XYZ file of C-alpha atoms in Angstrom:
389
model
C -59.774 10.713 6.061
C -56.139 12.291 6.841
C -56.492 14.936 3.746
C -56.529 18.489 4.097
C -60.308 19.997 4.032
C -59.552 23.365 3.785
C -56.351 26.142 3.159
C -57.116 29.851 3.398
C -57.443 33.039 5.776
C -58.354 32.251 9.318
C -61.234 34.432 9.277
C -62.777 32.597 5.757
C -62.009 28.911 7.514
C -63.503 30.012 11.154
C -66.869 30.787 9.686
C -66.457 27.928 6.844
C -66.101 25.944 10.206
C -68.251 27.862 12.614
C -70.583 24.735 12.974
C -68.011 21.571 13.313
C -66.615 20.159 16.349
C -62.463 19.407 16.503
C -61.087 16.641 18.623
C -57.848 19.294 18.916
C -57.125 22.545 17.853
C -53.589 24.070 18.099
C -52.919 27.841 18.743
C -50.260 28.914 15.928
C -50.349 32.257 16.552
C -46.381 33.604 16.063
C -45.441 29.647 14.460
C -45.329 28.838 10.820
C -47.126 25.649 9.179
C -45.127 23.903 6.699
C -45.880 21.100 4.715
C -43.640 17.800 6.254
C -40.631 17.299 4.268
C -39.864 14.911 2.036
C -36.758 12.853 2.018
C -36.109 11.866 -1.919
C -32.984 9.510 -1.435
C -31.943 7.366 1.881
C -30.469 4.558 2.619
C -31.677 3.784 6.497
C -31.974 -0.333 6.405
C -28.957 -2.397 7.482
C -26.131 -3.243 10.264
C -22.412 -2.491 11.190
C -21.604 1.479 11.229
C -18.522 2.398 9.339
C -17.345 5.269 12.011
C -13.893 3.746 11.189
C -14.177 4.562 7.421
C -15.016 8.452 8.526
C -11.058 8.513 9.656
C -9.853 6.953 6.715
C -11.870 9.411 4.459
C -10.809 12.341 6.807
C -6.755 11.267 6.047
C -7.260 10.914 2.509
C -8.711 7.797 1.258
C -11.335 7.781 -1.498
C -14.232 6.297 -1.802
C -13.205 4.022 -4.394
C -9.867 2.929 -2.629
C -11.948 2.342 0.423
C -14.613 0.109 -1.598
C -11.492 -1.732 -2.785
C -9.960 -2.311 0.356
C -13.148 -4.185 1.338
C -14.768 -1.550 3.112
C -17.659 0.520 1.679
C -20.441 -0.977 0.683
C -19.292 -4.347 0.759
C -18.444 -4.035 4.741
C -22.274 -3.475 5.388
C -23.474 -5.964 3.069
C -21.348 -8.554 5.477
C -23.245 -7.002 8.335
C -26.156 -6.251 7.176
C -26.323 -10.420 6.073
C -25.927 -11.637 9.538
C -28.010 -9.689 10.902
C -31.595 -11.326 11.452
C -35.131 -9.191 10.618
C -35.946 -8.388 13.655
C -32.805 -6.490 14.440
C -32.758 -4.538 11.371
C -36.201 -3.623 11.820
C -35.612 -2.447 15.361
C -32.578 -0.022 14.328
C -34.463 0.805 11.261
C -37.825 2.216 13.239
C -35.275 4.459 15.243
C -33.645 6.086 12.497
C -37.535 6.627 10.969
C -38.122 8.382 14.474
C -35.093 10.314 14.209
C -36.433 11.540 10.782
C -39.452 12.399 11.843
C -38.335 14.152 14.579
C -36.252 16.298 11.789
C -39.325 17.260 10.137
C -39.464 14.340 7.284
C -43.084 12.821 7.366
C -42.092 10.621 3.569
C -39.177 9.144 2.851
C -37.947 7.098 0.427
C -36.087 3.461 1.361
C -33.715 1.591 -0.697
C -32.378 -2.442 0.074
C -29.201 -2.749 -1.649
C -26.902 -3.844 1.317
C -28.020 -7.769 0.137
C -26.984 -7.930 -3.150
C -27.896 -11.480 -3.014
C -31.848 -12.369 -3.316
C -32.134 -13.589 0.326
C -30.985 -10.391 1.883
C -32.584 -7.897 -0.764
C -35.787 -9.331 0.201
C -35.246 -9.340 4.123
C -34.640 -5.860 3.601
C -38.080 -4.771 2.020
C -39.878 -6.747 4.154
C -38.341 -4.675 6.897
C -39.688 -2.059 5.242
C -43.069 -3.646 4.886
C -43.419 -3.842 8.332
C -42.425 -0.218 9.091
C -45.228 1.065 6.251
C -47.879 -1.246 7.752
C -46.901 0.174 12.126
C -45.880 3.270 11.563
C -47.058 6.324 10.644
C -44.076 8.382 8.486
C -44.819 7.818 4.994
C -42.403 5.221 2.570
C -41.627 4.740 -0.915
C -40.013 1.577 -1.112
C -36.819 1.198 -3.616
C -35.514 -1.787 -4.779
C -31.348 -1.485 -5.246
C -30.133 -4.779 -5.466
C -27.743 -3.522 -8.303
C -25.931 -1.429 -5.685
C -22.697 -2.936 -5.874
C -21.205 -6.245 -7.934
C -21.254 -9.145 -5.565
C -17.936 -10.611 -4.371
C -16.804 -13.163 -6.709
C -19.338 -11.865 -9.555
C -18.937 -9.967 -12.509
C -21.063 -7.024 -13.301
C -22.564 -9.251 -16.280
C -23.452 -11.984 -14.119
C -25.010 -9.603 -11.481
C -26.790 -7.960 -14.107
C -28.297 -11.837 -15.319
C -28.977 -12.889 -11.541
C -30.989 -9.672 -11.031
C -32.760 -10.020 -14.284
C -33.751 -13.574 -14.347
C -34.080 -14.437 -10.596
C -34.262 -11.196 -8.619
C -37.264 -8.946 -10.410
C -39.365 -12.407 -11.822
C -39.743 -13.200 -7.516
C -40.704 -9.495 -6.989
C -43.310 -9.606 -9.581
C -44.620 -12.450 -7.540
C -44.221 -11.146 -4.282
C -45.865 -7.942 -5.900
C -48.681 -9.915 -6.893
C -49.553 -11.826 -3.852
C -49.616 -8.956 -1.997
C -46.686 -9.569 -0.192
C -44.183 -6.916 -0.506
C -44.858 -3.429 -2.503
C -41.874 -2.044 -4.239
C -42.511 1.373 -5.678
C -38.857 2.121 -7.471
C -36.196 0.443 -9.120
C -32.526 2.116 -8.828
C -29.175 0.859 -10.055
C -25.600 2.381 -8.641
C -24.648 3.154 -12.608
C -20.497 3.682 -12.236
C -17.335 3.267 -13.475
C -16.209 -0.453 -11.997
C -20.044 -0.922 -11.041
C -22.451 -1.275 -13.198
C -21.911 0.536 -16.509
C -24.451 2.308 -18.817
C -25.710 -1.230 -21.275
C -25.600 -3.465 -17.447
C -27.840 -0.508 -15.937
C -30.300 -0.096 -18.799
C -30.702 -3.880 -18.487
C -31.760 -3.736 -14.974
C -34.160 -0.238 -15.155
C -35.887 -1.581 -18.410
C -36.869 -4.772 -16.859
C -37.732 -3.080 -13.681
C -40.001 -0.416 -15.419
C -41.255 -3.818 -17.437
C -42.466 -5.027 -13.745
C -44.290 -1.449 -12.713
C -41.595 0.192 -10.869
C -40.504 3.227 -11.075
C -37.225 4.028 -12.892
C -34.899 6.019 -9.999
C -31.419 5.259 -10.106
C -28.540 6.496 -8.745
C -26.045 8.253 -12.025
C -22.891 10.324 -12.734
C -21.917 10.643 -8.999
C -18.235 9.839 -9.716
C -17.410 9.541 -13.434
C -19.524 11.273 -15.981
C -20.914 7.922 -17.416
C -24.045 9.522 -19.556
C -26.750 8.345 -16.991
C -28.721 11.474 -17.195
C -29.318 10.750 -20.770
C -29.891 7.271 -20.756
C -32.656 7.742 -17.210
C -34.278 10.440 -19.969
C -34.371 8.101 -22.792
C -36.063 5.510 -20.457
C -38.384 7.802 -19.012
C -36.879 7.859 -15.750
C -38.850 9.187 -12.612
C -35.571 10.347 -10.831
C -31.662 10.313 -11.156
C -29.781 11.045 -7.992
C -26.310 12.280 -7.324
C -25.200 13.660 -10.826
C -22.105 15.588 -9.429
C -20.727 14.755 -12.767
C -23.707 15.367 -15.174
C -23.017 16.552 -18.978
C -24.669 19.465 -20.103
C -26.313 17.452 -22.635
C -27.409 15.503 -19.481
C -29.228 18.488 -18.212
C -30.822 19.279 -21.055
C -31.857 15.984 -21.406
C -33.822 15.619 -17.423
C -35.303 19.167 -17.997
C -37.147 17.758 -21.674
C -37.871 14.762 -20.102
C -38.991 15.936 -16.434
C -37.104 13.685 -15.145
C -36.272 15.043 -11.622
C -32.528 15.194 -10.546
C -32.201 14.294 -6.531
C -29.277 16.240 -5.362
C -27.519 15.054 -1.807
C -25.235 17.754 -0.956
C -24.302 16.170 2.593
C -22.419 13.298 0.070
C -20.516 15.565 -2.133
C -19.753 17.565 1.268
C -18.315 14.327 3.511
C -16.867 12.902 0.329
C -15.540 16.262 -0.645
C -16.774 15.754 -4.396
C -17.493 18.931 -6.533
C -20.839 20.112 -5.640
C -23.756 19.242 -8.229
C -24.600 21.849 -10.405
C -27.935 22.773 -8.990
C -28.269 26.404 -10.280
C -27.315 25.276 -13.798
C -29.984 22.699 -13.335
C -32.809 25.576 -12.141
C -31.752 27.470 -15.066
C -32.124 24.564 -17.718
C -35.587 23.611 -16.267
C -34.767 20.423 -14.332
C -36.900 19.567 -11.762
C -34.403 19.550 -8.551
C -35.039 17.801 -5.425
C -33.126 17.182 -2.408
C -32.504 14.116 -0.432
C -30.314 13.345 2.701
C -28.838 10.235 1.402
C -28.883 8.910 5.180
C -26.469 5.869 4.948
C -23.382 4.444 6.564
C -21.159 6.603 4.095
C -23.485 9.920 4.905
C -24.641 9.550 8.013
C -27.199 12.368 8.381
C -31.119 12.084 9.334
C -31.869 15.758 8.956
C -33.970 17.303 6.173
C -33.615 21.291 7.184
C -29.454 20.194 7.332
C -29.523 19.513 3.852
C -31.178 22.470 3.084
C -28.853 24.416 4.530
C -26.132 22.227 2.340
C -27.836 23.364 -0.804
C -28.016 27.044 0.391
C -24.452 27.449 1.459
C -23.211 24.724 -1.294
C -25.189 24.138 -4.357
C -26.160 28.400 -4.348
C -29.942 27.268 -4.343
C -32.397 30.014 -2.838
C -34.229 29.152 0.636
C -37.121 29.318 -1.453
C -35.673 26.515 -3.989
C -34.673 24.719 -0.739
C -37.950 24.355 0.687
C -39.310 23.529 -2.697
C -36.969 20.585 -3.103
C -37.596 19.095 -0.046
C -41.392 19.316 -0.647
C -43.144 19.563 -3.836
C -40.349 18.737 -6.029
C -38.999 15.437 -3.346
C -42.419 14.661 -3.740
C -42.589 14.419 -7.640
C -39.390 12.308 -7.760
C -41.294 9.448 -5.648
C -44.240 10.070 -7.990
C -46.244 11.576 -4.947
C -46.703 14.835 -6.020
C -50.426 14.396 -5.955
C -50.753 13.376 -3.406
C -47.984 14.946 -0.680
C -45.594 18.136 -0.568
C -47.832 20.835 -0.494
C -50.822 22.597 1.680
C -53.522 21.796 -0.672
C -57.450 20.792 -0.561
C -57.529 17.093 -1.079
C -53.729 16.635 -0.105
C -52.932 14.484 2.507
C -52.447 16.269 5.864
C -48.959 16.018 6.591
C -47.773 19.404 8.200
C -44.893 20.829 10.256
C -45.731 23.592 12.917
C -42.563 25.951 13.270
C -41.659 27.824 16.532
C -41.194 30.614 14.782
C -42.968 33.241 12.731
C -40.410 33.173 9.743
C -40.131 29.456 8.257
C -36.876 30.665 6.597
C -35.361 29.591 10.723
C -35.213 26.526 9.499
C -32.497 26.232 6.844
C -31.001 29.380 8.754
C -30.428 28.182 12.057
C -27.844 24.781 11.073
C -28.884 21.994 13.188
C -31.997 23.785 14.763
C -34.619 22.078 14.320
C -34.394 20.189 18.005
C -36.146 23.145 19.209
C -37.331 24.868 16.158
C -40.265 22.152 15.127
C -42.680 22.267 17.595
C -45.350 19.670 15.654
C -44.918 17.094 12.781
C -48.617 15.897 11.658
C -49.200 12.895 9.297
C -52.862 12.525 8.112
C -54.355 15.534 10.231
C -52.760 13.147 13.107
C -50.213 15.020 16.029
C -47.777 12.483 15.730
C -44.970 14.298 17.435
C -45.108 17.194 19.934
C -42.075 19.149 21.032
C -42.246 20.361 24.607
C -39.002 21.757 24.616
C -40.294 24.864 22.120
C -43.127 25.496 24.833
C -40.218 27.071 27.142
C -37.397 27.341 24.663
C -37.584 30.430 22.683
C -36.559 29.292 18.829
C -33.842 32.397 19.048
């Protein structure tokens, strides 16, 4: 059934499974089993890279001047309109295989390069189709309040998502359709501000989705308190959290999603992830894969919150398992090498795990098997003659 039967000394499980036949067993002797990662924030659907953006970033411009100019956000939403199913779907199952590849065996998917109901839903039902053929796992997040459409005010954008956009997910929900596990709104200064964004999450949560929103990234704007007053799953970003904030998440386990490879290419001040351990908040980490952040790589980001945020390896790994896990509300059922969890695993080419936040961008020849549901679903032949040092 994919889930893990049994976790323990070799001895204990060879005679617990002296009498069974395997279709495959795998010799780990000097490796390291892991459980897969899990990605807690990505945005991996849509069309148009912004490689030209990276040079205006790298002389000086900021996001927000760059967003004006007509770039950002809006620039893929242009893009990412023209651009028919198919071919989103195609560059979408390559960046899944990249992930995988990098360890990740969940990871959660946002729309939000639509804005417009049309595109929004062209964008889950790309990732429909990836849940149903493919094996990595997906929590589906729906962002249409990621930016204010051209020629819209945040008001209006906030009614249009309300009354038209959520009402024809609940259908599509209901038929069967499309399954949308989150809601998330891009809660800013000249986005969507705090009354706009509690619109939006209340009437998603109203619907069955999951409250996991993106808050105090730029400005501090109170979104940590306002995602714990609504019961929020999951705020990400929160380079600009209050203390109160903090406080806040930690009473209300309300996990904070920290992306270190955005404050790093944006050069923002790093999130304040030890303050965050100390207070109680549940941290996780995400890669925040997107044309802005343009990063696939799960043990990178660990590495980001080593060197960066001053998290331990061991708070790393934890984030990017367990904790990644509880922010999708799959904590039950993924991030951890349990009886009755689902068998997703990572087999190391090494004997110490810690190689893999260590050695920065390693992991082409330091994960030698990622497993989803007890099944091999990529084997790395390069660390049968490469050794991982």
């Amino acid at each position: 059934d994919g889930c893990i039967k049994a976790v323990g000394q070799a001895d204990v499980i060879r005679n617990q499974f002296s009498e069974a036949m395997f279709e495959r067993i795998i010799d780990c002797s000097g490796k390291c089993v892991l459980p897969g990662l899990v990605d807690a924030h990505t945005h991996p659907v849509w069309a148009g890279d912004r490689v030209h953006e990276f040079a205006m970033k790298l002389a000086g411009a900021s996001y927000m001047e760059i967003h004006q100019a007509g770039g950002g956000i809006h620039f893929t939403v242009e893009h990412t309109g023209k651009a028919t199913e198919d071919e989103l779907f195609s560059t979408f199952r390559h960046r899944l295989e990249r992930m995988l590849r990098a360890g990740s065996t969940l990871v959660e998917c946002k729309s939000g390069y639509g804005l417009d109901l049309e595109t929004e839903l062209k964008m889950l039902r790309v990732m429909e189709r990836a849940k149903k053929s493919m094996d990595i796992g997906i929590s589906s997040t729906y962002c249409g309040a990621h930016a204010v459409p051209k020629g819209k005010t945040a008001t209006e954008a906030t009614d249009d998502i309300v009354n038209n956009h959520l009402p024809k997910l609940k259908e599509l929900k209901l038929s069967g359709e499309i399954h949308v596990n989150n809601i998330d709104v891009f809660c800013e200064k000249g986005v969507f501000d705090l009354e706009s964004t509690r619109r939006i999450l209340q009437a998603g949560k109203e619907i069955g989705l999951q409250i996991n929103f993106h808050g105090d990234e730029l400005h501090p704007m109170k979104s940590a308190e306002l995602g714990a007053e609504l019961g929020a799953r999951a705020i990400s970003h929160l380079e600009e959290v209050t203390d109160e904030g903090i406080v806040a998440m930690a009473r209300a386990k309300c996990a904070a999603v920290l992306l270190p490879t955005t404050a790093y290419m944006l050069r923002l001040k790093q999130p304040q992830a030890r303050k965050m351990l100390e207070e109680g908040v549940i941290v996780a980490l995400g890669s925040d894969f997107n044309p802005n952040a343009y990063c696939f790589s799960m043990p990178m980001v660990m590495h980001l919150a080593c060197v960066n945020m001053k998290m331990s390896m061991n708070e790393a790994l934890a984030a990017a398992t367990i904790n990644a896990a509880y922010a999708l509300g799959k904590s039950d059922t993924h991030g951890s090498l349990e009886v009755g969890k689902q068998g997703d695993l990572l087999i190391i080419n090494s004997s110490r795990w810690e190689h893999l936040i260590y050695q920065f961008g390693g992991h082409d020849t330091l994960i030698n098997y990622v497993i989803v549901k007890g099944k091999v679903i990529y084997e790395n032949e390069r660390c049968e003659t490469m050794s991982s040092y």
